[in-house]
CSV table of C-alpha atoms in Angstrom, one decimal:
chain,number,residue,atom,x,y,z
A,1,MET,CA,0.0,0.0,0.0
A,2,LYS,CA,2.8,2.4,0.9
A,3,HIS,CA,4.6,1.5,-2.3
A,4,SER,CA,1.5,2.3,-4.3
A,5,CYS,CA,1.0,5.6,-2.6
A,6,LYS,CA,4.7,6.5,-3.1
A,7,ASN,CA,4.4,5.7,-6.9
A,8,SER,CA,1.3,7.9,-7.2
A,9,LEU,CA,2.8,10.9,-5.4
A,10,PRO,CA,4.5,12.5,-8.5
A,11,ALA,CA,1.3,12.3,-10.5
A,12,LEU,CA,-0.7,13.8,-7.6
A,13,ILE,CA,1.8,16.7,-7.3
A,14,LEU,CA,1.7,17.3,-11.1
A,15,LEU,CA,-2.1,17.3,-11.0
A,16,PHE,CA,-2.2,19.8,-8.2
A,17,VAL,CA,0.2,22.1,-10.0
A,18,LEU,CA,-1.8,21.9,-13.2
A,19,LEU,CA,-5.1,22.6,-11.4
A,20,PHE,CA,-3.6,25.5,-9.4
A,21,GLY,CA,-2.3,27.0,-12.7
A,22,TRP,CA,-5.7,26.5,-14.3
A,23,GLN,CA,-7.4,28.2,-11.3
A,24,VAL,CA,-5.1,31.2,-11.4
A,25,GLY,CA,-5.5,31.6,-15.2
A,26,ALA,CA,-9.3,31.4,-15.0
A,27,MET,CA,-9.4,34.0,-12.2
A,28,GLN,CA,-7.2,36.3,-14.3
A,29,MET,CA,-9.3,35.9,-17.4
A,30,GLN,CA,-12.6,36.3,-15.6
A,31,ALA,CA,-14.6,34.8,-18.4
A,32,ALA,CA,-16.3,31.7,-17.0
A,33,TYR,CA,-18.2,31.0,-20.3
A,34,ILE,CA,-14.8,30.5,-22.0
A,35,LEU,CA,-12.6,29.1,-19.3
A,36,PRO,CA,-14.3,28.2,-16.0
A,37,SER,CA,-12.1,27.5,-13.0
A,38,PRO,CA,-11.9,24.0,-11.5
A,39,ILE,CA,-13.8,25.3,-8.4
A,40,GLN,CA,-16.6,26.6,-10.6
A,41,ILE,CA,-16.7,23.3,-12.5
A,42,LEU,CA,-17.0,21.3,-9.3
A,43,GLN,CA,-19.7,23.6,-8.0
A,44,ARG,CA,-21.6,23.2,-11.3
A,45,LEU,CA,-21.1,19.5,-11.2
A,46,TRP,CA,-22.7,19.4,-7.7
A,47,GLU,CA,-25.6,21.6,-8.9
A,48,LEU,CA,-26.3,19.3,-11.9
A,49,ARG,CA,-25.8,16.0,-10.0
A,50,VAL,CA,-29.4,14.9,-10.3
A,51,PRO,CA,-29.8,15.0,-14.1
A,52,LEU,CA,-26.1,13.9,-14.7
A,53,PHE,CA,-26.1,10.9,-12.4
A,54,THR,CA,-29.7,9.7,-12.9
A,55,ALA,CA,-30.2,10.2,-16.6
A,56,HIS,CA,-27.2,11.1,-18.6
A,57,LEU,CA,-24.4,9.0,-17.0
A,58,PRO,CA,-26.4,5.8,-17.2
A,59,ALA,CA,-27.1,6.5,-20.9
A,60,THR,CA,-23.4,7.0,-21.7
A,61,MET,CA,-22.3,4.0,-19.6
A,62,ALA,CA,-24.8,1.8,-21.5
A,63,VAL,CA,-23.3,2.9,-24.8
A,64,THR,CA,-19.8,2.4,-23.5
A,65,GLY,CA,-20.5,-1.0,-22.1
A,66,ILE,CA,-22.2,-2.4,-25.1
A,67,GLY,CA,-19.7,-1.0,-27.6
A,68,LEU,CA,-16.7,-2.2,-25.6
A,69,ALA,CA,-18.2,-5.7,-25.2
A,70,ILE,CA,-18.8,-5.9,-29.0
A,71,SER,CA,-15.2,-4.7,-29.7
A,72,VAL,CA,-13.7,-7.2,-27.2
A,73,VAL,CA,-15.6,-10.2,-28.6
A,74,PHE,CA,-15.0,-9.4,-32.3
A,75,GLY,CA,-11.5,-8.1,-31.7
A,76,LEU,CA,-10.4,-11.3,-29.9
A,77,ALA,CA,-12.1,-13.4,-32.6
A,78,LEU,CA,-10.3,-11.6,-35.4
A,79,ALA,CA,-6.9,-11.7,-33.6
A,80,VAL,CA,-7.2,-15.4,-33.1
A,81,LEU,CA,-8.4,-16.0,-36.7
A,82,MET,CA,-5.5,-13.9,-38.1
A,83,ASP,CA,-3.0,-15.8,-36.0
A,84,ALA,CA,-4.3,-19.2,-37.0
A,85,MET,CA,-4.7,-18.4,-40.7
A,86,PRO,CA,-2.0,-16.2,-42.3
A,87,ARG,CA,-4.1,-15.8,-45.5
A,88,VAL,CA,-6.9,-14.3,-43.5
A,89,GLN,CA,-4.4,-11.9,-41.8
A,90,ARG,CA,-3.0,-10.8,-45.2
A,91,ALA,CA,-6.6,-10.2,-46.5
A,92,LEU,CA,-8.1,-8.4,-43.4
A,93,TYR,CA,-5.1,-6.6,-41.9
A,94,PRO,CA,-5.1,-3.8,-44.5
A,95,ILE,CA,-8.9,-3.4,-44.2
A,96,VAL,CA,-8.6,-3.1,-40.4
A,97,ILE,CA,-5.9,-0.4,-40.8
A,98,ALA,CA,-8.0,1.4,-43.4
A,99,SER,CA,-11.0,1.5,-41.1
A,100,GLN,CA,-8.9,3.8,-38.8
A,101,THR,CA,-8.2,6.3,-41.4
A,102,ILE,CA,-11.9,7.3,-41.7
A,103,PRO,CA,-12.7,10.3,-39.5
A,104,THR,CA,-15.1,9.3,-36.8
A,105,THR,CA,-16.8,12.7,-36.9
A,106,ALA,CA,-17.6,12.1,-40.6
A,107,LEU,CA,-19.3,8.7,-40.0
A,108,ALA,CA,-21.2,9.6,-36.8
A,109,PRO,CA,-23.8,11.7,-38.6
A,110,LEU,CA,-24.4,8.9,-41.1
A,111,PHE,CA,-25.0,6.5,-38.2
A,112,VAL,CA,-27.6,8.9,-36.8
A,113,LEU,CA,-29.3,8.9,-40.3
A,114,TRP,CA,-29.3,5.1,-40.5
A,115,PHE,CA,-30.3,4.3,-36.9
A,116,GLY,CA,-31.8,7.6,-35.7
A,117,TYR,CA,-31.3,8.7,-32.1
A,118,SER,CA,-31.3,5.1,-30.9
A,119,ILE,CA,-28.4,3.7,-28.8
A,120,TRP,CA,-27.0,1.8,-31.8
A,121,SER,CA,-25.8,4.9,-33.6
A,122,LYS,CA,-23.5,5.7,-30.6
A,123,VAL,CA,-22.5,2.1,-30.1
A,124,LEU,CA,-21.2,1.9,-33.7
A,125,VAL,CA,-19.1,4.9,-33.1
A,126,THR,CA,-17.7,3.3,-30.0
A,127,VAL,CA,-17.0,0.0,-31.8
A,128,LEU,CA,-15.3,1.8,-34.7
A,129,ILE,CA,-12.9,3.5,-32.2
A,130,THR,CA,-12.1,0.6,-29.9
A,131,PHE,CA,-12.1,-2.4,-32.3
A,132,PHE,CA,-8.8,-1.7,-33.9
A,133,PRO,CA,-6.5,-1.4,-30.8
A,134,ILE,CA,-8.0,-4.6,-29.3
A,135,ALA,CA,-7.7,-6.7,-32.4
A,136,ILE,CA,-4.2,-5.5,-33.4
A,137,THR,CA,-2.7,-5.6,-29.9
A,138,VAL,CA,-4.0,-9.1,-29.1
A,139,TYR,CA,-2.8,-10.3,-32.5
A,140,ASP,CA,0.7,-8.9,-31.7
A,141,GLY,CA,0.6,-10.7,-28.4
A,142,LEU,CA,-0.2,-14.0,-30.2
A,143,GLN,CA,2.6,-13.4,-32.6
A,144,SER,CA,5.1,-12.6,-29.8
A,145,VAL,CA,5.3,-16.3,-28.8
A,146,LYS,CA,8.7,-17.6,-29.9
A,147,VAL,CA,8.7,-20.1,-32.7
A,148,GLU,CA,11.2,-22.2,-30.8
A,149,MET,CA,8.7,-22.7,-27.9
A,150,VAL,CA,6.0,-23.7,-30.4
A,151,ASP,CA,8.4,-26.2,-32.1
A,152,LEU,CA,9.4,-27.6,-28.7
A,153,LEU,CA,5.8,-28.3,-27.6
A,154,THR,CA,5.0,-29.7,-31.0
A,155,THR,CA,8.0,-32.1,-30.6
A,156,PHE,CA,6.5,-33.3,-27.4
A,157,GLY,CA,3.3,-34.1,-29.1
A,158,ALA,CA,1.2,-31.0,-28.2
A,159,SER,CA,-1.7,-30.2,-30.4
A,160,LYS,CA,-2.6,-26.8,-31.7
A,161,ARG,CA,-5.2,-26.5,-29.0
A,162,ASP,CA,-2.6,-27.3,-26.3
A,163,ILE,CA,-0.2,-24.8,-27.8
A,164,PHE,CA,-2.9,-22.1,-27.8
A,165,LEU,CA,-4.2,-22.7,-24.3
A,166,LYS,CA,-0.9,-23.4,-22.5
A,167,LEU,CA,1.5,-21.2,-24.4
A,168,LYS,CA,-0.1,-18.5,-26.5
A,169,LEU,CA,-3.0,-17.6,-24.2
A,170,PRO,CA,-0.9,-16.9,-21.1
A,171,ALA,CA,1.7,-15.0,-23.2
A,172,THR,CA,-1.1,-12.8,-24.7
A,173,LEU,CA,-2.8,-11.9,-21.5
A,174,PRO,CA,-0.6,-8.9,-20.8
A,175,TYR,CA,-1.3,-7.6,-24.3
A,176,PHE,CA,-5.0,-8.1,-23.8
A,177,PHE,CA,-5.1,-6.1,-20.6
A,178,SER,CA,-3.0,-3.4,-22.2
A,179,ALA,CA,-5.4,-3.2,-25.1
A,180,LEU,CA,-8.4,-3.1,-22.7
A,181,LYS,CA,-6.9,-0.2,-20.7
A,182,MET,CA,-6.4,1.7,-24.0
A,183,ALA,CA,-9.9,0.8,-25.2
A,184,ILE,CA,-11.8,1.8,-22.0
A,185,PRO,CA,-11.1,5.6,-22.3
A,186,MET,CA,-11.5,5.4,-26.1
A,187,SER,CA,-14.9,3.8,-25.7
A,188,ILE,CA,-16.0,6.6,-23.4
A,189,ILE,CA,-14.7,9.1,-25.9
A,190,GLY,CA,-16.6,7.3,-28.7
A,191,ALA,CA,-19.8,7.3,-26.8
A,192,ALA,CA,-19.4,11.0,-26.0
A,193,ILE,CA,-18.7,11.9,-29.6
A,194,GLY,CA,-21.8,9.9,-30.8
A,195,GLU,CA,-23.9,11.7,-28.2
A,196,TRP,CA,-22.5,15.1,-29.1
A,197,LEU,CA,-23.3,14.7,-32.8
A,198,GLY,CA,-26.8,13.2,-32.4
A,199,ALA,CA,-28.6,12.0,-29.2
A,200,GLN,CA,-31.3,12.9,-26.8
A,201,SER,CA,-29.5,11.8,-23.6
A,202,GLY,CA,-26.0,11.1,-22.4
A,203,LEU,CA,-23.1,13.2,-21.1
A,204,GLY,CA,-21.9,14.2,-24.6
A,205,TYR,CA,-25.4,15.5,-25.4
A,206,PHE,CA,-25.6,17.3,-22.1
A,207,SER,CA,-22.2,19.0,-22.7
A,208,ARG,CA,-23.4,20.2,-26.1
A,209,ARG,CA,-26.6,21.5,-24.6
A,210,MET,CA,-24.7,23.5,-22.0
A,211,LEU,CA,-22.5,24.9,-24.8
A,212,THR,CA,-25.6,26.4,-26.6
A,213,GLN,CA,-26.4,28.2,-23.3
A,214,LEU,CA,-22.8,29.5,-23.0
A,215,ASP,CA,-22.5,27.7,-19.7
A,216,GLY,CA,-18.7,27.0,-19.6
A,217,ALA,CA,-18.8,25.2,-16.3
A,218,GLY,CA,-21.8,23.2,-17.4
A,219,VAL,CA,-19.8,22.1,-20.5
A,220,PHE,CA,-16.8,21.0,-18.5
A,221,ALA,CA,-18.8,19.2,-15.7
A,222,PRO,CA,-19.8,16.1,-17.7
A,223,ILE,CA,-16.3,16.0,-19.2
A,224,VAL,CA,-14.8,15.9,-15.7
A,225,LEU,CA,-17.2,13.2,-14.7
A,226,LEU,CA,-16.3,11.1,-17.8
A,227,SER,CA,-12.6,11.5,-17.0
A,228,VAL,CA,-13.1,10.3,-13.4
A,229,ILE,CA,-15.2,7.4,-14.5
A,230,ALA,CA,-12.6,6.4,-17.1
A,231,MET,CA,-9.8,6.5,-14.5
A,232,LEU,CA,-11.8,4.4,-12.0
A,233,ILE,CA,-12.6,1.7,-14.6
A,234,VAL,CA,-8.9,1.6,-15.8
A,235,GLY,CA,-7.8,1.4,-12.2
A,236,LEU,CA,-10.2,-1.5,-11.5
A,237,THR,CA,-8.9,-3.2,-14.7
A,238,SER,CA,-5.3,-2.8,-13.5
A,239,MET,CA,-6.2,-4.4,-10.2
A,240,ILE,CA,-7.8,-7.4,-12.0
A,241,GLU,CA,-4.7,-7.6,-14.2
A,242,LYS,CA,-2.4,-7.9,-11.1
A,243,LYS,CA,-4.6,-10.7,-9.8
A,244,VAL,CA,-4.7,-12.6,-13.1
A,245,ILE,CA,-1.1,-12.1,-14.2
A,246,ARG,CA,0.8,-13.0,-11.1
A,247,TRP,CA,4.0,-13.9,-12.8
A,248,ARG,CA,4.7,-10.3,-13.8
A,249,GLY,CA,5.0,-9.1,-10.3
A,250,ASP,CA,4.2,-5.4,-9.7
A,251,LEU,CA,2.8,-3.6,-12.7
């Protein structure tokens, strides 16, 4: 516990310095509709706690959870398929790369046209953003297994299933958790983008609504809430990672 707190101390000091500088700059500017201070944002967050926590946060978390779950399932499936079948990898890898060159903000309005203001237009944006890092990172993890180890197990009569379960799967777990920790904030960003461009609820929608009212603190309040939620989920994922991957020691 003491070791963990000691490791977090530099980040906490830097965060305090940044917030202090932000507070001073906002007080000097005296234009809360452009740059509200951290104190004003926290005050506004408290004032808006009822609609944010009862209506908009659950909507955003639903989009995030569904989109991330779809990305994990299909990302893992694609990674395993590309590892097992090199021809599939050569055919699909360029397409997966090309999918990331399309601006998300250009496709999100189309998703709204296709699916309306339903949850699926936002889920598709989330999947589009998070599918790539999961699939490619897990594939790289599967490919990181040394050929010599595979040949050794094959010599001892191990089947492809044995090699996958006893060698490749444990070796890929660190890559999977790394991909998951990247995808979690990205999934929240994707949900917020989808809600910003077309929705009737959610933190992204709420932030856009506050922008039309020139409420700077109201714009930042849901953004701060999203950041805190993302950090909490990533922290929980790191704790699970330490429990699952014991052979790596402290992460």
